[in-house]
CSV table of C-alpha atoms and ligand atoms in Angstrom, one decimal:
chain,number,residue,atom,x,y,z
A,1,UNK,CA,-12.8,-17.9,2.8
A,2,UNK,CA,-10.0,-17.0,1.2
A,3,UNK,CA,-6.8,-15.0,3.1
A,4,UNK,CA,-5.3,-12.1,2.1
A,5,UNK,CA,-1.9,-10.3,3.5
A,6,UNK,CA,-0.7,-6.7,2.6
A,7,UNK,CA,2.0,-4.9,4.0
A,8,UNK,CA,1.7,-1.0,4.8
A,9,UNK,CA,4.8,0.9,4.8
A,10,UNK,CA,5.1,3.3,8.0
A,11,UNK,CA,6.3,6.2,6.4
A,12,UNK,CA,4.8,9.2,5.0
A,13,UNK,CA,1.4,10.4,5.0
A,14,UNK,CA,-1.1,8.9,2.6
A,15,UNK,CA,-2.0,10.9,-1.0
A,16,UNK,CA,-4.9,10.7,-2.8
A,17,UNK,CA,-2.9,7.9,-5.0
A,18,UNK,CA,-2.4,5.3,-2.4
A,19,UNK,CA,-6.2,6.3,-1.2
A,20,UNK,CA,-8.1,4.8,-4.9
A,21,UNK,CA,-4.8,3.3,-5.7
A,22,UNK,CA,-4.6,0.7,-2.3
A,23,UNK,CA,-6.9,2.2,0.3
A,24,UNK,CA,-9.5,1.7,-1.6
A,25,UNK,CA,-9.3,-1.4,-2.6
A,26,UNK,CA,-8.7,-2.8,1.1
A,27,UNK,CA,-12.2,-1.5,1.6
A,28,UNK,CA,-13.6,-4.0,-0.7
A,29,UNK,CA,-10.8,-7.0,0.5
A,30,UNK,CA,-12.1,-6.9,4.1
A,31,UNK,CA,-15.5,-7.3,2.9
A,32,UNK,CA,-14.6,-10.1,0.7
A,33,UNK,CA,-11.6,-11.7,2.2
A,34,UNK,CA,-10.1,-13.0,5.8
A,35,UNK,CA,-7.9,-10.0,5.7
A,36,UNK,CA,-4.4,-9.2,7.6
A,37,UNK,CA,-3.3,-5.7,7.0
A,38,UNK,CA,0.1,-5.3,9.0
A,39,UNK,CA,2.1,-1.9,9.3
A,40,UNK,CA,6.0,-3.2,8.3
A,41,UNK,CA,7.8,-1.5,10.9
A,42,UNK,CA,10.8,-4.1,11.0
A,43,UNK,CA,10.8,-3.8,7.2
A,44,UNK,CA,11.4,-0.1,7.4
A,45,UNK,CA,15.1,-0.8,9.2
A,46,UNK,CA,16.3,-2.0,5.6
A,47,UNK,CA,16.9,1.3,4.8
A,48,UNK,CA,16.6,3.6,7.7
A,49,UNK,CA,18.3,1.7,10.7
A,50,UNK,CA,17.8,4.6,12.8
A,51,UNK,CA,14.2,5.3,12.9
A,52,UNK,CA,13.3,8.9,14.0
A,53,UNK,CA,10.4,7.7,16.1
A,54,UNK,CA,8.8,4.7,15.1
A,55,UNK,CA,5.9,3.9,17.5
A,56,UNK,CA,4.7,7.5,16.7
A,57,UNK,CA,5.4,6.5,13.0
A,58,UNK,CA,3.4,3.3,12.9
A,59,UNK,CA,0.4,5.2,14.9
A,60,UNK,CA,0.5,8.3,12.3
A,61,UNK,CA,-0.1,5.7,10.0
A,62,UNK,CA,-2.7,3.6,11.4
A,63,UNK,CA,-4.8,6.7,12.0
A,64,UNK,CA,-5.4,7.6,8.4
A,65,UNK,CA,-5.6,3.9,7.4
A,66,UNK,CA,-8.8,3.9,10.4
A,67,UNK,CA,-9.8,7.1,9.0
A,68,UNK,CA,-10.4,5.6,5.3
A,69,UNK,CA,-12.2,3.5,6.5
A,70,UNK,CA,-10.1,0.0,7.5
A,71,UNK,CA,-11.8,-1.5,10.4
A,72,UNK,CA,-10.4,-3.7,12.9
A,73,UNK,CA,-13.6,-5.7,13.3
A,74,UNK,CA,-13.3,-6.6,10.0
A,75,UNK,CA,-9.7,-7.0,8.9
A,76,UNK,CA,-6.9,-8.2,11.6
A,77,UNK,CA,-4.8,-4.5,11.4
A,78,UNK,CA,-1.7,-5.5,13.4
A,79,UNK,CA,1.6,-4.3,13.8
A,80,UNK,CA,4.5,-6.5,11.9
A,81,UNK,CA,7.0,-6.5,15.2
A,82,UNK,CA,4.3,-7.4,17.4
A,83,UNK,CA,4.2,-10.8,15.6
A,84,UNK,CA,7.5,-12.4,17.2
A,85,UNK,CA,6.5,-15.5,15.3
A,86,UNK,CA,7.1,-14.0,11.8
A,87,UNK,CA,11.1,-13.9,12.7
A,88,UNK,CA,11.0,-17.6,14.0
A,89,UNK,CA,9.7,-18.2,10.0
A,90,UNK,CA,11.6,-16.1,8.7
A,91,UNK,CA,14.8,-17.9,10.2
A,92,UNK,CA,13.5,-20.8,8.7
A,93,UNK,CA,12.8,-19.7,4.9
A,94,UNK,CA,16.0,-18.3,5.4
A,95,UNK,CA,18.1,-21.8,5.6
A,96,UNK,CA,15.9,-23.0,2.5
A,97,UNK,CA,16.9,-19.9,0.7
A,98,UNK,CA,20.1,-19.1,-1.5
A,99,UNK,CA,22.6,-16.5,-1.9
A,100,UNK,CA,22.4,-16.7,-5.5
A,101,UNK,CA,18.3,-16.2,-6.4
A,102,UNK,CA,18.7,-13.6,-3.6
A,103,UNK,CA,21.3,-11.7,-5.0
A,104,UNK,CA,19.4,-11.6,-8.4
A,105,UNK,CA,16.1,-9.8,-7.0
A,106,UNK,CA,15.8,-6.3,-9.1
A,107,UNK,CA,14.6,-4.8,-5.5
A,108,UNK,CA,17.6,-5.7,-3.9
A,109,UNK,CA,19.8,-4.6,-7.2
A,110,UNK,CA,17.8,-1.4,-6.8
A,111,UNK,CA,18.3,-0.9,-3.5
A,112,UNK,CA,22.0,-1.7,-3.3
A,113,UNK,CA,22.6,0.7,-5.9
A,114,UNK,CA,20.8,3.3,-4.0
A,115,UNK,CA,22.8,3.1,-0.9
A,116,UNK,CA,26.0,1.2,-1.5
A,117,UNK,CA,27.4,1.7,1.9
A,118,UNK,CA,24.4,-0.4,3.7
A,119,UNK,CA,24.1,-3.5,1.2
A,120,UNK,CA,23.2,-5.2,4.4
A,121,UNK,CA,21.9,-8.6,5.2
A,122,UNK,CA,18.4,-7.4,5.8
A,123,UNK,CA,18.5,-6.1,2.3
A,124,UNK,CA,19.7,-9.2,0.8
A,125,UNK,CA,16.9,-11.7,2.6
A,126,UNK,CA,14.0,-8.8,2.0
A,127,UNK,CA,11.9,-11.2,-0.3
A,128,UNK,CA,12.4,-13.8,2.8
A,129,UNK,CA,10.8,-11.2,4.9
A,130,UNK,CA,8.3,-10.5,3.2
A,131,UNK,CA,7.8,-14.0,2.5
A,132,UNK,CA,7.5,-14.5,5.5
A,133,UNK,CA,4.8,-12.4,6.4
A,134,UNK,CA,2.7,-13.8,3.6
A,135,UNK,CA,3.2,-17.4,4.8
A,136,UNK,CA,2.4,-17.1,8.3
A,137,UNK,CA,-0.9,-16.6,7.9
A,138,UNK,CA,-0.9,-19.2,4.8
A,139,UNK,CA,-2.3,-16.6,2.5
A,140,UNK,CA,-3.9,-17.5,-1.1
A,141,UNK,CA,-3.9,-13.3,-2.0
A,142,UNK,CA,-1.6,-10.4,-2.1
A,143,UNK,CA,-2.8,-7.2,-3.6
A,144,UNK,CA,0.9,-6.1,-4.8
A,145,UNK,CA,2.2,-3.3,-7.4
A,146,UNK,CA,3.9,-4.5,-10.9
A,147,UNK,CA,7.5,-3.8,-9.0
A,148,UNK,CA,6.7,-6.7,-6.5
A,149,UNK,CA,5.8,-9.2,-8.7
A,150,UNK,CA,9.5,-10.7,-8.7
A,151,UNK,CA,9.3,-10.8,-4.6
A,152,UNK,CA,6.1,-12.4,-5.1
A,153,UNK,CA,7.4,-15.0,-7.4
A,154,UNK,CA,9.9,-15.5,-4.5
A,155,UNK,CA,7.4,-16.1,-1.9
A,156,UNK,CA,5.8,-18.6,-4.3
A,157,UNK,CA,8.9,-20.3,-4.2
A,158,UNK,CA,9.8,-20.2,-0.9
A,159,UNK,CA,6.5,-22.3,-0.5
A,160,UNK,CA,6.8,-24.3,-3.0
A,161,UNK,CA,10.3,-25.4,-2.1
A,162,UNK,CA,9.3,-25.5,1.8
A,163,UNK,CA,6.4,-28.0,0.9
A,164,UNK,CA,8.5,-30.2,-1.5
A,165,UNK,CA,11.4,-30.4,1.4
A,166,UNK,CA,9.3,-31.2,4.0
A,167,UNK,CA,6.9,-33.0,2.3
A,168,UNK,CA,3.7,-31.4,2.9
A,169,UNK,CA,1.4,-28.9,1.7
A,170,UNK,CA,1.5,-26.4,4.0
A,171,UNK,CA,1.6,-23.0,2.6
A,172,UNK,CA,-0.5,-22.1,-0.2
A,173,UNK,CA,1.3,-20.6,-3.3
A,174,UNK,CA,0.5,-16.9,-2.7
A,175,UNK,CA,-1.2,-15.4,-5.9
A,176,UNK,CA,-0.4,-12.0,-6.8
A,177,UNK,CA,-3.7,-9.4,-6.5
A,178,UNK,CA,-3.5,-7.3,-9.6
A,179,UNK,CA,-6.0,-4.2,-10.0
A,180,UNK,CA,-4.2,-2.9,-13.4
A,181,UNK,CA,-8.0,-4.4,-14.6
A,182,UNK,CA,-10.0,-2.3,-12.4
A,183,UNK,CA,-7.1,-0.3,-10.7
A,184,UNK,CA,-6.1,3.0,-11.2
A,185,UNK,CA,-3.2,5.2,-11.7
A,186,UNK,CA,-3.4,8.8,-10.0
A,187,UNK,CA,-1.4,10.9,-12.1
A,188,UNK,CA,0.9,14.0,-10.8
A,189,UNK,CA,-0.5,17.8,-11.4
A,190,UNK,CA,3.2,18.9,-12.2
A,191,UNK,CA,2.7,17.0,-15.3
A,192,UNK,CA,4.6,14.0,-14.5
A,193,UNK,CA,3.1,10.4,-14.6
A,194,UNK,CA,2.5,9.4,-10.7
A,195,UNK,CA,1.2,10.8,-7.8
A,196,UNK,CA,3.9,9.7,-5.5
A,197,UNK,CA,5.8,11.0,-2.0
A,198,UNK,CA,8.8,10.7,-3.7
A,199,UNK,CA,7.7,12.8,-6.8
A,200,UNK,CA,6.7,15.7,-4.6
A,201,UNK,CA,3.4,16.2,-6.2
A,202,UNK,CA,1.0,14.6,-3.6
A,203,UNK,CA,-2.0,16.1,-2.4
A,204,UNK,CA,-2.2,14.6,1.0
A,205,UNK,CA,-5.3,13.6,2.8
A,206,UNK,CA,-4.3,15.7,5.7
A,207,UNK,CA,-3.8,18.6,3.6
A,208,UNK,CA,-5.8,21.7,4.8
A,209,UNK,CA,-8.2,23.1,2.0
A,210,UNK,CA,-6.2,26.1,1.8
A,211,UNK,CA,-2.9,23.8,1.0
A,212,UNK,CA,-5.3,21.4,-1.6
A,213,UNK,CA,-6.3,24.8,-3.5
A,214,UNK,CA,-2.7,26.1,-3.8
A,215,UNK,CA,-1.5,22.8,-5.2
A,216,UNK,CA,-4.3,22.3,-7.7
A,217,UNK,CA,-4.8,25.8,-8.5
A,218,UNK,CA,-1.0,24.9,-9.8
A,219,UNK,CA,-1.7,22.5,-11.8
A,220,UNK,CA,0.3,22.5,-15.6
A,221,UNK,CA,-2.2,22.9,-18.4
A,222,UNK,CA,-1.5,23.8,-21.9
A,223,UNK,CA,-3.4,26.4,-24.0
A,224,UNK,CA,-6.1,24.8,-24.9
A,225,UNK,CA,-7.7,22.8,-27.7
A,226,UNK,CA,-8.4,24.8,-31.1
A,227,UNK,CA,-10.0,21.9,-32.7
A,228,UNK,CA,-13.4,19.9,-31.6
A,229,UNK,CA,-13.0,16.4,-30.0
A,230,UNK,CA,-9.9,16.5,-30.3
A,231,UNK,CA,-7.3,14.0,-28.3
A,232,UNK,CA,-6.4,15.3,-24.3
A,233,UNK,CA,-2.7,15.9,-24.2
A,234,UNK,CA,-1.3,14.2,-21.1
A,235,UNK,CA,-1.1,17.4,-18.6
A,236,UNK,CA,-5.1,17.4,-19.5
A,237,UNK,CA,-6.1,13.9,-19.1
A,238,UNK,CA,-4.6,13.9,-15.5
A,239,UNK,CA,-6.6,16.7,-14.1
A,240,UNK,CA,-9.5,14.9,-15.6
A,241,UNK,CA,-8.1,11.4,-13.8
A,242,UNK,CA,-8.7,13.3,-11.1
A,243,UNK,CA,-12.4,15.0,-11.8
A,244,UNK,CA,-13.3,11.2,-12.6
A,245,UNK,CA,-12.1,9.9,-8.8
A,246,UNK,CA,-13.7,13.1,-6.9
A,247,UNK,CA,-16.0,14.8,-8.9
A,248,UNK,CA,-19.6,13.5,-9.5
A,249,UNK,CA,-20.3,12.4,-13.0
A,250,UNK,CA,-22.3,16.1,-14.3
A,251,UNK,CA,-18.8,17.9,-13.0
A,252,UNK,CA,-17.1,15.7,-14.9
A,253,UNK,CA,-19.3,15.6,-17.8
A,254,UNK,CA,-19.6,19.2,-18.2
A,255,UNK,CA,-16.0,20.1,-18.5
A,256,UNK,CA,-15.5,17.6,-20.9
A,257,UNK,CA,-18.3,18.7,-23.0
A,258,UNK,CA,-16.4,22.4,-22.6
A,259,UNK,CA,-13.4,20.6,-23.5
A,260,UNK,CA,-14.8,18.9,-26.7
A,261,UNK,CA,-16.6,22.1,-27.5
A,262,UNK,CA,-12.7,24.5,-27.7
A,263,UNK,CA,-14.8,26.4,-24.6
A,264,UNK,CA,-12.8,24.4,-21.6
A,265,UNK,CA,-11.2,27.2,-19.0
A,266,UNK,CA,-8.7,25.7,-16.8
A,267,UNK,CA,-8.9,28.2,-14.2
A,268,UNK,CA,-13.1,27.2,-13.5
A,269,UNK,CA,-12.4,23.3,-14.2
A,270,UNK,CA,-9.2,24.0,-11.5
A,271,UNK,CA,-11.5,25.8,-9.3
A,272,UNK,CA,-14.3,22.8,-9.3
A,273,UNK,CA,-11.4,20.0,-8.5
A,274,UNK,CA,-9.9,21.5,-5.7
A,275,UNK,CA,-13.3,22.4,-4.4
A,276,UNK,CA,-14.4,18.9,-5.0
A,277,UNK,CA,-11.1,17.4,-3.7
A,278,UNK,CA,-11.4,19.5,-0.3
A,279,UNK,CA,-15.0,17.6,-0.5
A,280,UNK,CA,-13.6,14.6,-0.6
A,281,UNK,CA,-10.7,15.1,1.9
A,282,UNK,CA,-12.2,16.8,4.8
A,283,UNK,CA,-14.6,14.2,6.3
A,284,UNK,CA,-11.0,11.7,5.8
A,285,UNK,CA,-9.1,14.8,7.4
A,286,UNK,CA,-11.4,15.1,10.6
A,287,UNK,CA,-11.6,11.5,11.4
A,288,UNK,CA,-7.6,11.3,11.1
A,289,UNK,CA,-7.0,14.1,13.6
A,290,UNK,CA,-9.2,12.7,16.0
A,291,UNK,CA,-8.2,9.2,15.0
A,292,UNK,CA,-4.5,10.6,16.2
A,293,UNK,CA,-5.2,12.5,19.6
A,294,UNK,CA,-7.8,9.1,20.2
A,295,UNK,CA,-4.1,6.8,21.5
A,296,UNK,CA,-6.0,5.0,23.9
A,297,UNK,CA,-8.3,4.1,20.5
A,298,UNK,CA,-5.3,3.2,18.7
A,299,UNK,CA,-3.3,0.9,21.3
A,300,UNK,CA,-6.7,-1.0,21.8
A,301,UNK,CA,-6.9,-1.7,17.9
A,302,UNK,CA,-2.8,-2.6,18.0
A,303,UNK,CA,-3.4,-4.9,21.1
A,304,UNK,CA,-6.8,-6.6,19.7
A,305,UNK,CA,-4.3,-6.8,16.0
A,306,UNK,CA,-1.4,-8.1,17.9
A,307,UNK,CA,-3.7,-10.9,19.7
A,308,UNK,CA,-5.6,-11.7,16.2
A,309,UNK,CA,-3.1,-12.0,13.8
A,310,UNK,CA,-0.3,-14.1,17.3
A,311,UNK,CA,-3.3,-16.6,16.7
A,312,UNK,CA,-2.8,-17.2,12.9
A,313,UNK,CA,0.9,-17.5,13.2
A,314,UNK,CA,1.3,-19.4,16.2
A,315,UNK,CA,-1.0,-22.2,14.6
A,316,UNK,CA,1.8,-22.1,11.3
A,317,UNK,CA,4.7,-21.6,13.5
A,318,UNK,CA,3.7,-24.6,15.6
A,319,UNK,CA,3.1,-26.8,12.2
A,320,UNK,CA,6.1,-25.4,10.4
A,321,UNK,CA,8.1,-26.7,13.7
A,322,UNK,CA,6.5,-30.3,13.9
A,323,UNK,CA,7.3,-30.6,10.3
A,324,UNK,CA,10.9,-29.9,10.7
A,325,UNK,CA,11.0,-31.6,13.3
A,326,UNK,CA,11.6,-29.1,16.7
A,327,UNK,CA,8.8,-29.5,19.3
B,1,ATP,P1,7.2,6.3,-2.7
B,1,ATP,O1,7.4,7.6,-3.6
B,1,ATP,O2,8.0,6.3,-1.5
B,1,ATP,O3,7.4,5.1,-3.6
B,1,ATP,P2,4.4,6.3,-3.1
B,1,ATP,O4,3.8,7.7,-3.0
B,1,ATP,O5,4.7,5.8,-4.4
B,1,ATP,O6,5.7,6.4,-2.2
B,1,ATP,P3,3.9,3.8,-1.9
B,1,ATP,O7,4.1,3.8,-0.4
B,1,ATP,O8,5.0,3.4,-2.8
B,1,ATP,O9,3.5,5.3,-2.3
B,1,ATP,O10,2.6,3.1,-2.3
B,1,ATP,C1,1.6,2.6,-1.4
B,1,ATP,C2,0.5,2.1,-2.3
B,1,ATP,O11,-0.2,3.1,-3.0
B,1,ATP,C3,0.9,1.1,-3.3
B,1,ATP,O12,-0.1,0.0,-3.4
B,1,ATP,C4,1.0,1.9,-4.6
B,1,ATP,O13,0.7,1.0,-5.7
B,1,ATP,C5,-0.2,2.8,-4.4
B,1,ATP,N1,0.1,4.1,-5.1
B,1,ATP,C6,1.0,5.0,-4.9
B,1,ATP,N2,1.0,6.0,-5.7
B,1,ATP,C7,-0.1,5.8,-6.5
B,1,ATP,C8,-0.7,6.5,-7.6
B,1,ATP,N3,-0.2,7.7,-8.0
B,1,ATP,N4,-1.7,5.9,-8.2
B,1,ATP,C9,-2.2,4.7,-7.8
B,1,ATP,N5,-1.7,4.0,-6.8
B,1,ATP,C10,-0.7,4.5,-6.2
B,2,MG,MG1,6.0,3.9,-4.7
């Protein structure tokens, strides 16, 4: 069976974008796929050396991934600093890769633009990182965004050039895991392209009803359509994005017919999506809060996490040293 790695970032709550954006499709994976999901704590310190509080962090988040439905019987849901043999790699891929290619990564351009007084190391070797976490469980998938295909591409060649130098074949090349074919893109309801934390226009899947009906109920619309059938302007087609992922296929259905008819009133169609949103959230919402006050729960699924995924990387760790040549 194939293996698949994806990294979850430990901040912020999650929005009903990274739910049928990523959470979603982790459902499926750890159906389909040896999967390793790992919460990035050590990643995090990249940009925020001085994390407010990170164990509370990395449980907040592992409580709404549980809630969604990731399950620790299934997939190995571990935390990234409790895997001691990811550094020992990372040291490794890190005296096989140079200044030059590292320097050139648009992340780390990005990045260094973003914060020019910490341009620091960890910064600079974040595709080794990351590579690293990919390789130690020799992983053949990675369901990745477009903006981390060029890391990506360096994990694939921090592979391929480990296998050639030691002559071996090791580490799988790591394919990207593109759902632009099946994926989808949760738009904004300020009128703006994304869903996103850092837009902030999220509806949150811990939102309270009353919170999910102020934000939709807010939603930008335009005056409405004066001629039949005629094209959805872009404020439009995102609210019905959003009937599409939550509603049931009549809901959807009849507003578009109202829509296509010049007889669509935003207020109703607003109405039915937040009602159909808080539908969708509040089964999600429950299971996170009790997910949460559960912490005896949640350090049981870090420890069994910690012990499943220690297993996969000691067995590369202990190859990776034979082939260079430490015992
Ligand atoms: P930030 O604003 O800090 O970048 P974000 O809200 O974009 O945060 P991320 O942490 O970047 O969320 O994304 C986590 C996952 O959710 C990624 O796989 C990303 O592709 C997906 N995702 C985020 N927003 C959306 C969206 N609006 N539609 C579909 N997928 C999304
Ligand atoms: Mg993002």
């Amino acid at each position: 069976m194939e293996t698949v790695v994806s990294g979850i970032r430990p901040t912020g709550n999650l929005h009903l974008g990274n739910y049928f954006g990523a959470v979603k499709n982790f459902l499926k994976m750890q159906d389909e796929y040896k999967c390793f999901f790992f919460i990035a704590d050590w990643h995090s310190l990249t940009t925020h050396p001085r994390p407010e509080n990170i164990q509370l962090s990395v449980r907040k988040i592992l409580a709404e991934y549980l809630a969604c439905g990731l399950d620790p019987e299934k997939a190995t849901i571990y935390v990234q600093s409790d895997v001691k043999e990811v550094l020992e790699l990372y040291l490794f891929l890190n005296m096989n890769a140079y200044l030059g290619e590292l320097e050139r990564t648009t992340t780390f351009k990005e990045k260094a633009r973003k914060q020019p007084d910490n341009v620091n190391a960890g910064l600079l070797t974040y595709p080794t990182l990351m590579a690293a976490d990919i390789l130690i469980h020799r992983a053949h998938k990675v369901p990745v965004g477009k903006d981390q295909e060029q890391n990506m591409e360096m994990a694939r060649k921090f592979a391929r050039r480990f296998n050639t130098i030691y002559e071996c074949d090791l580490f799988p090349e790591p394919a990207s895991f593109s759902y632009s074919g099946e994926g989808i893109k949760i738009p904004g309801l300020d009128g703006s392209g994304k869903m996103g934390k850092s837009e902030g226009n999220a509806i949150y899947l811990i939102d309270e009803p009353s919170v999910i009906r102020k934000k939709v109920m807010k939603a930008v619309t335009d005056s409405g359509p004066t001629v039949p059938n005629s094209e959805k302007p872009e404020v439009i087609r995102n609210l019905f994005t959003l009937l599409e992922v939550v509603s049931s296929r009549e809901v959807y259905d009849f507003f578009n017919e109202k829509y296509n008819n010049c007889e669509i009133r935003y207020g109703d169609l607003k109405k039915q999506l937040a009602e159909d949103i808080v539908s969708f959230t509040t089964p999600i919402r429950e299971r996170i809060q009790e997910f949460a006050s559960d912490t005896a729960y949640l350090d049981k699924v870090v420890a069994m996490g910690a012990e499943k995924s220690r297993e996969s990387a000691r067995a590369t760790i202990q190859e990776v040293r034979h082939l260079i040549g430490f015992r």
